Coordinates of N, CA and C and ligand atoms in Angstrom, one line a residue:
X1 N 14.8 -21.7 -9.9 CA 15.1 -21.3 -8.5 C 14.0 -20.4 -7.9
X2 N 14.1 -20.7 -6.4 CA 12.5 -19.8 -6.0 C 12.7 -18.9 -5.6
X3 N 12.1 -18.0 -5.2 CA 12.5 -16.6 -4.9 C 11.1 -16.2 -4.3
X4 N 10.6 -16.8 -3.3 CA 9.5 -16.3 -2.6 C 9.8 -15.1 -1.4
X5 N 8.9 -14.0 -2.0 CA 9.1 -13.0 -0.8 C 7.7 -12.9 0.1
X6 N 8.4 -11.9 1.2 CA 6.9 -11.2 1.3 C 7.2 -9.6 1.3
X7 N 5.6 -9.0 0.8 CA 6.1 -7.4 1.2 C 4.7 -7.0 2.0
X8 N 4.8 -5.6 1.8 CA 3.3 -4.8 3.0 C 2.4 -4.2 1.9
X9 N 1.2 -4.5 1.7 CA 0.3 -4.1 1.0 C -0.7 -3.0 1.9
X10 N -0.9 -2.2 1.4 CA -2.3 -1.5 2.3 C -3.4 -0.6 1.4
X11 N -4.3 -1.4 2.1 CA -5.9 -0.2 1.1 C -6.0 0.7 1.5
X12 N -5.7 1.5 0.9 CA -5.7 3.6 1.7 C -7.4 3.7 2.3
X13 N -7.8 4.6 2.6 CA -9.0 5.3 3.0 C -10.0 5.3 2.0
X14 N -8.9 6.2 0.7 CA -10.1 6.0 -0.2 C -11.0 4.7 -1.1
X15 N -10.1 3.8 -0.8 CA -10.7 2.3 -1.0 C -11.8 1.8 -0.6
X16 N -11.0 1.9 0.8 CA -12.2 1.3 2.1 C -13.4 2.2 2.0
X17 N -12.9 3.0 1.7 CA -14.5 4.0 2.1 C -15.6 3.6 0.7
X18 N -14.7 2.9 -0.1 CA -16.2 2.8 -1.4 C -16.0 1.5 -2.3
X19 N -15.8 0.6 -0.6 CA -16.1 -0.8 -0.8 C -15.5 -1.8 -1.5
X20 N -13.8 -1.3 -2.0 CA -13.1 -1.9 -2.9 C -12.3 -3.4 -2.1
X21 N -12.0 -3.2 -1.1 CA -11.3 -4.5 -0.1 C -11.3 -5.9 -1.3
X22 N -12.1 -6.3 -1.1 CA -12.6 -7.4 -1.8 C -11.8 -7.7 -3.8
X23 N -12.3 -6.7 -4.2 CA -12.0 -6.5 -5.4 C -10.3 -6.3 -5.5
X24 N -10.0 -5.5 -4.7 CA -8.6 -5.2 -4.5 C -7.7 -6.7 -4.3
X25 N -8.5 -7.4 -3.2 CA -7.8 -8.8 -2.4 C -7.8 -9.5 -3.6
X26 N -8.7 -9.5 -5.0 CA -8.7 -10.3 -5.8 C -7.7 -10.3 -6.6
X27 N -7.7 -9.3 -7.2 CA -6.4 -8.7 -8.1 C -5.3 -9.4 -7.2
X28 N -5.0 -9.5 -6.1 CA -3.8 -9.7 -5.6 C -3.6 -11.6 -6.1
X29 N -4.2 -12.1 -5.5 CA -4.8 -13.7 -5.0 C -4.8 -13.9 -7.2
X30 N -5.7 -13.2 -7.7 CA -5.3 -13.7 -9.3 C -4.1 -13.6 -9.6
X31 N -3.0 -12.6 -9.0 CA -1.7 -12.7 -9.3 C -0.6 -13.2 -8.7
X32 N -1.1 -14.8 -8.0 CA -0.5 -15.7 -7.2 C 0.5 -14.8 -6.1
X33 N -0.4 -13.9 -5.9 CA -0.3 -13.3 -4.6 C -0.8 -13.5 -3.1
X34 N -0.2 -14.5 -2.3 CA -1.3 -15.4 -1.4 C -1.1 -14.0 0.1
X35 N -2.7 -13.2 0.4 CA -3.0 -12.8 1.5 C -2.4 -13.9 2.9
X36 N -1.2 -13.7 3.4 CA -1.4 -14.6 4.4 C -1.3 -13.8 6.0
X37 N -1.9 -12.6 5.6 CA -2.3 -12.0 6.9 C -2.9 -11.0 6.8
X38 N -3.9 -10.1 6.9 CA -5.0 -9.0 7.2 C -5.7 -8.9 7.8
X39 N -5.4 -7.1 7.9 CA -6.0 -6.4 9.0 C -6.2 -5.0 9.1
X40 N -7.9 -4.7 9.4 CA -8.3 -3.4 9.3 C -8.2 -2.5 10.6
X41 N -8.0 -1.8 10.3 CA -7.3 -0.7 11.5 C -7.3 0.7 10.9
X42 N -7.2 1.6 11.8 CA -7.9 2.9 11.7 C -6.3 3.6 12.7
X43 N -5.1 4.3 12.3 CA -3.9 4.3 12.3 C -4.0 6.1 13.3
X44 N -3.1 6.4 14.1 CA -3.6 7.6 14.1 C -2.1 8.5 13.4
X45 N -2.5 10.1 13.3 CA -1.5 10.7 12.7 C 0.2 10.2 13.2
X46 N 0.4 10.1 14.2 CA 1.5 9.6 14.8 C 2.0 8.6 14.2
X47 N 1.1 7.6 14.5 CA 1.6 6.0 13.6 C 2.0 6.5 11.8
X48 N 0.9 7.4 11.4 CA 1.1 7.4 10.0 C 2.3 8.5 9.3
X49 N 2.7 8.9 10.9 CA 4.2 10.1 10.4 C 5.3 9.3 10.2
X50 N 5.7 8.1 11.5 CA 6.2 7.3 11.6 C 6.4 6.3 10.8
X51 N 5.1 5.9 10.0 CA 4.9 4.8 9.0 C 6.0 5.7 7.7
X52 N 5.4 6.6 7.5 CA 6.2 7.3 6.0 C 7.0 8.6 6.6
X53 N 8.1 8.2 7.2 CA 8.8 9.0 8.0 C 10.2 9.2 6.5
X54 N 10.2 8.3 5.7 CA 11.3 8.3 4.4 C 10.8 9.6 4.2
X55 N 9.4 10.3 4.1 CA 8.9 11.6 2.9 C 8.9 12.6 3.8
X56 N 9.2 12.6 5.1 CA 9.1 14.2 6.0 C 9.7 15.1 5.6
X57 N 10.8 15.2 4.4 CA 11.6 16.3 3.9 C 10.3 16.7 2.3
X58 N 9.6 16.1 2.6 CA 8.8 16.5 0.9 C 7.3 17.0 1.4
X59 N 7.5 18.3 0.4 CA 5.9 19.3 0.4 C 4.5 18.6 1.1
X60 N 4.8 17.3 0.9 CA 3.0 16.6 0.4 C 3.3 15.9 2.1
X61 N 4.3 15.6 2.9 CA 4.2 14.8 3.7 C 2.8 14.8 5.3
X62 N 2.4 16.1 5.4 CA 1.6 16.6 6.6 C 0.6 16.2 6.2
X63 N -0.4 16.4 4.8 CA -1.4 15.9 3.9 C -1.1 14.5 3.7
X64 N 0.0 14.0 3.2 CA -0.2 12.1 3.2 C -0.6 11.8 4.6
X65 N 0.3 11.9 5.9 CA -0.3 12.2 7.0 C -1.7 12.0 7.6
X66 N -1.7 13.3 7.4 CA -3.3 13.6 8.1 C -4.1 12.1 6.5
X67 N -3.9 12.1 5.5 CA -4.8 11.5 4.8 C -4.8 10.0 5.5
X68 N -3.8 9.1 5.2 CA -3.7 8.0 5.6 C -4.3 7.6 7.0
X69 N -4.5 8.6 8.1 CA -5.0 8.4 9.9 C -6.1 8.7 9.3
X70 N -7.1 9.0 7.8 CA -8.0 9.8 8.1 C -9.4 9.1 8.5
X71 N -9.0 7.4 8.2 CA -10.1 6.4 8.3 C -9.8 4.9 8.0
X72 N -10.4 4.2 8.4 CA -9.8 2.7 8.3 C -9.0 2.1 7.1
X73 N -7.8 1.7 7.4 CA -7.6 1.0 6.2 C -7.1 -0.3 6.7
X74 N -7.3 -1.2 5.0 CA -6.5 -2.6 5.2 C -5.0 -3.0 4.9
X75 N -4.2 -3.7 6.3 CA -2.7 -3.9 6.0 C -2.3 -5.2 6.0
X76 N -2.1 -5.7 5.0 CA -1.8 -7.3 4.8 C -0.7 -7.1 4.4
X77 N -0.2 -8.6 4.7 CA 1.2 -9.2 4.2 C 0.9 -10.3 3.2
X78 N 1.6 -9.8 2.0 CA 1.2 -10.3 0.6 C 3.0 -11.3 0.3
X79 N 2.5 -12.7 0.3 CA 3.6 -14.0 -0.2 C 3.5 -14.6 -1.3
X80 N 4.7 -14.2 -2.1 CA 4.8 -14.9 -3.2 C 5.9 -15.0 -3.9
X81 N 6.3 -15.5 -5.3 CA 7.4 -15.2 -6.1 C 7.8 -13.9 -6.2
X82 N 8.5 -13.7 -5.9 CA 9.3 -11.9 -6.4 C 7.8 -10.9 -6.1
X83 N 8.1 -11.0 -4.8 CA 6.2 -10.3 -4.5 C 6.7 -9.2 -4.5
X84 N 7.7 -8.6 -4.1 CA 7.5 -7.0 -4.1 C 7.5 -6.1 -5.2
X85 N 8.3 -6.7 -6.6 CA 8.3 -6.5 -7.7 C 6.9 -7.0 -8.4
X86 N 6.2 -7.8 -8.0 CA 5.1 -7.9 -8.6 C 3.5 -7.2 -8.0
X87 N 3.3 -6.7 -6.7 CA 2.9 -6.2 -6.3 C 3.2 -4.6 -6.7
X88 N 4.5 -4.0 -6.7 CA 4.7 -2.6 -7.6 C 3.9 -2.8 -8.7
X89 N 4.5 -3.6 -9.5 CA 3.4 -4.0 -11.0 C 2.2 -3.5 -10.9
X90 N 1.4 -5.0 -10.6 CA -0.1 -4.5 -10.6 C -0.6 -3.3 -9.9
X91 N 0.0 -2.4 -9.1 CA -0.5 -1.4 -8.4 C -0.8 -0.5 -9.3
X92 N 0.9 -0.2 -10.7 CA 1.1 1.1 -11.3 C 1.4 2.0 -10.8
X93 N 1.5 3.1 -11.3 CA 2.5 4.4 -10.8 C 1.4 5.3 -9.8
X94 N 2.7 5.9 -9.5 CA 1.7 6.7 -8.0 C 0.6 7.4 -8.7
X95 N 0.9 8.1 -9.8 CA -0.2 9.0 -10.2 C -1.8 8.4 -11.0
X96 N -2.5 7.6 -10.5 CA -3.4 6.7 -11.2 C -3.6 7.5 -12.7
X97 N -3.3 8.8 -13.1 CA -3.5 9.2 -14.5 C -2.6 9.0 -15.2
X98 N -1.3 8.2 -14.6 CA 0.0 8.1 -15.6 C 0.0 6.3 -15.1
X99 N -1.2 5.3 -14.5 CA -0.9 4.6 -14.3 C -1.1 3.6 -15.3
X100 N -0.1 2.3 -15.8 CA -0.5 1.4 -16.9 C -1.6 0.8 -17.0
X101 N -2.7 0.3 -18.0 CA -3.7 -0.1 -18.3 C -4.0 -1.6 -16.8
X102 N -5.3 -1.6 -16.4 CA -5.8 -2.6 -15.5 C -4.9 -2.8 -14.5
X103 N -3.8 -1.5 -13.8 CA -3.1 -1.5 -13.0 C -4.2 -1.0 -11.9
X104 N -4.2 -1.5 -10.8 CA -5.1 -1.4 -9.2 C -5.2 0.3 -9.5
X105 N -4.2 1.4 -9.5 CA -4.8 2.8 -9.1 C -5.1 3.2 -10.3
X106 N -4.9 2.3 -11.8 CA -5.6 3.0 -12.9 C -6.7 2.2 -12.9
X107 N -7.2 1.4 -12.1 CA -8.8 0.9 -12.2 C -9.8 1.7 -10.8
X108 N -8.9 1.9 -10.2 CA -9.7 2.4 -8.8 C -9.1 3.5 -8.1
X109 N -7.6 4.6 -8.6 CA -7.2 5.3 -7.8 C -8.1 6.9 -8.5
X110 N -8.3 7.3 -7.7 CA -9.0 8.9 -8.1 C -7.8 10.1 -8.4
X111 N -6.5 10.2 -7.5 CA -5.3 11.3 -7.1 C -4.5 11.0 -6.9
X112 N -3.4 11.5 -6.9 CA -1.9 11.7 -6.6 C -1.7 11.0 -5.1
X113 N -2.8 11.5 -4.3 CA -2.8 11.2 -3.0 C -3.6 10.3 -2.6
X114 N -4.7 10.2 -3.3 CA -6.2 9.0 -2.9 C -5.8 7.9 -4.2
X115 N -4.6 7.4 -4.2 CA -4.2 6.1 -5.0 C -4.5 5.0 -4.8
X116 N -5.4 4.7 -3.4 CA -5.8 3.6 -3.3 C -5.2 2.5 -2.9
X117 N -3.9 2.2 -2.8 CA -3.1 1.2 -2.4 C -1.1 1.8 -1.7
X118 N -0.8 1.2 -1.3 CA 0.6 1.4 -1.2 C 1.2 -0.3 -1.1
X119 N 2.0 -0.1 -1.4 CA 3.0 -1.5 -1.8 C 4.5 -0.9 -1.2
X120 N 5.2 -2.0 -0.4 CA 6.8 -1.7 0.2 C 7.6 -1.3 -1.5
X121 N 8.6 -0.6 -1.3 CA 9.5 -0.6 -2.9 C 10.5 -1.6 -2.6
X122 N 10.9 -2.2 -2.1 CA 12.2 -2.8 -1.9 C 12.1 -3.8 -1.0
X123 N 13.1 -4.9 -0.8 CA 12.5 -6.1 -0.1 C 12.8 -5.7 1.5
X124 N 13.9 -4.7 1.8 CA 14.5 -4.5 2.7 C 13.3 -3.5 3.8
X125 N 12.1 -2.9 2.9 CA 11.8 -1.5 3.2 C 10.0 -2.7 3.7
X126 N 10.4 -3.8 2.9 CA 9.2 -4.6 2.9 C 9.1 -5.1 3.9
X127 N 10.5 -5.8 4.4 CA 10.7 -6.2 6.0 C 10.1 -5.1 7.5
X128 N 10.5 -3.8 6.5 CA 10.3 -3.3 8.0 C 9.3 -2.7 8.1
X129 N 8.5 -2.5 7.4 CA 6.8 -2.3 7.4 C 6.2 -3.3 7.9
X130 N 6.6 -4.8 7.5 CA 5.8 -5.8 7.8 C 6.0 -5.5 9.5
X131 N 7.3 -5.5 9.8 CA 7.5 -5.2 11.0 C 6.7 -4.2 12.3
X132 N 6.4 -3.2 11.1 CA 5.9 -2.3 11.9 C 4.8 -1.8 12.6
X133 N 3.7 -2.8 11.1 CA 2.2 -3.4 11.4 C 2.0 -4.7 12.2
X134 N 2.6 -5.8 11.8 CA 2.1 -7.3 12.4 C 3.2 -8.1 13.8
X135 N 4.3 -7.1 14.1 CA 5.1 -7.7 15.2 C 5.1 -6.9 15.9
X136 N 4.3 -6.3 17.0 CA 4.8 -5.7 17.7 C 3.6 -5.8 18.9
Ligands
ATP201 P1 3.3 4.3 -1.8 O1 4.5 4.5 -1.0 O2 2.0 4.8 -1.2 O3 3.1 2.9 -2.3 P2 4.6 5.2 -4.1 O4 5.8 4.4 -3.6 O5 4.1 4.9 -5.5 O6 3.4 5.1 -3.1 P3 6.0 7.5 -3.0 O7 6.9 8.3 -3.8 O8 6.5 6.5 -2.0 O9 5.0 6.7 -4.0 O10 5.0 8.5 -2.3 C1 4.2 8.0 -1.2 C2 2.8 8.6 -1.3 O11 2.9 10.0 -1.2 C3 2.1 8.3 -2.6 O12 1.4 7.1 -2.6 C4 1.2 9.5 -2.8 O13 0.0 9.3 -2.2 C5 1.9 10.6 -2.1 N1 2.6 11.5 -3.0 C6 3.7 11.2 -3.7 N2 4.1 12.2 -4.5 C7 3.2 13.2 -4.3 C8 3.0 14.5 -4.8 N3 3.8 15.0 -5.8 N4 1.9 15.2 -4.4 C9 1.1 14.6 -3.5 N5 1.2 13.4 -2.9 C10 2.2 12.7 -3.4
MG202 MG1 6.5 4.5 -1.6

């Protein structure tokens, strides 16, 4: 049985800023992850309070914030088998030092906060990001 989703992928600042786009897009596309839409854009604080409006009750949320508006990033919509569960996968855990081996923020995230990627968690949360960036 198929089970093709889609979810929202995005290359944080600290990606873009040191040229990873490409390398990143590969990892995705080797993991029969098909790019079928991106786009670079430069978000401002507003859009990016709004974007992660779930974390406004948590310490770190003014700093993800201000980090995410801080400079261009890339937002695609990533289609595949059970994409949002396999996209979490390859990403690994938020903290790139507690992330699993040749996981995207244990190959390229530097922090807690400069992780280098974000992935939707849930198919439902996937909908409405995709929504938030590419329909409107
Ligand atoms: P993302 O939503 O970016 O894909 P995630 O789902 O792995 O990451 P969340 O718990 O949703 O993690 O946190 C959202 C973002 O907030 C993380 O990517 C990270 O940059 C930042 N963050 C999470 N926990 C902390 C923390 N304890 N201190 C600082 N920043 C944090
Ligand atoms: Mg999250």
């Amino acid at each position: 049985m198929s089970n093709t989703e889609q979810t929202l992928s995005i290359i944080k600042p600290d990606a873009v800023e040191r040229n990873l786009i490409d390398e990143i897009k590969n990892i995705f596309i080797q993991n029969n992850l098909n790019i079928i839409d991106s786009k670079k854009i430069h978000i401002s604080k507003d859009e990016a309070a709004e974007f992660y409006k779930v974390h406004q009750s948590k310490p770190f949320y003014n700093d993800l914030c201000n980090y995410l508006s801080s400079g261009p990033i890339v937002v695609m919509i990533l289609e595949g088998e059970g994409a949002v569960f396999v996209n979490r996968k390859i990403m690994g855990s938020t903290d790139p030092k507690k992330a699993e081996d040749n996981t995207i923020r244990k190959l390229y995230g530097i922090s807690i906060d400069k992780n280098s990627v974000h992935g939707s968690d849930s198919l439902e949360n996937a909908q409405k990001e995709i929504e938030f960036f590419f329909k409107n």
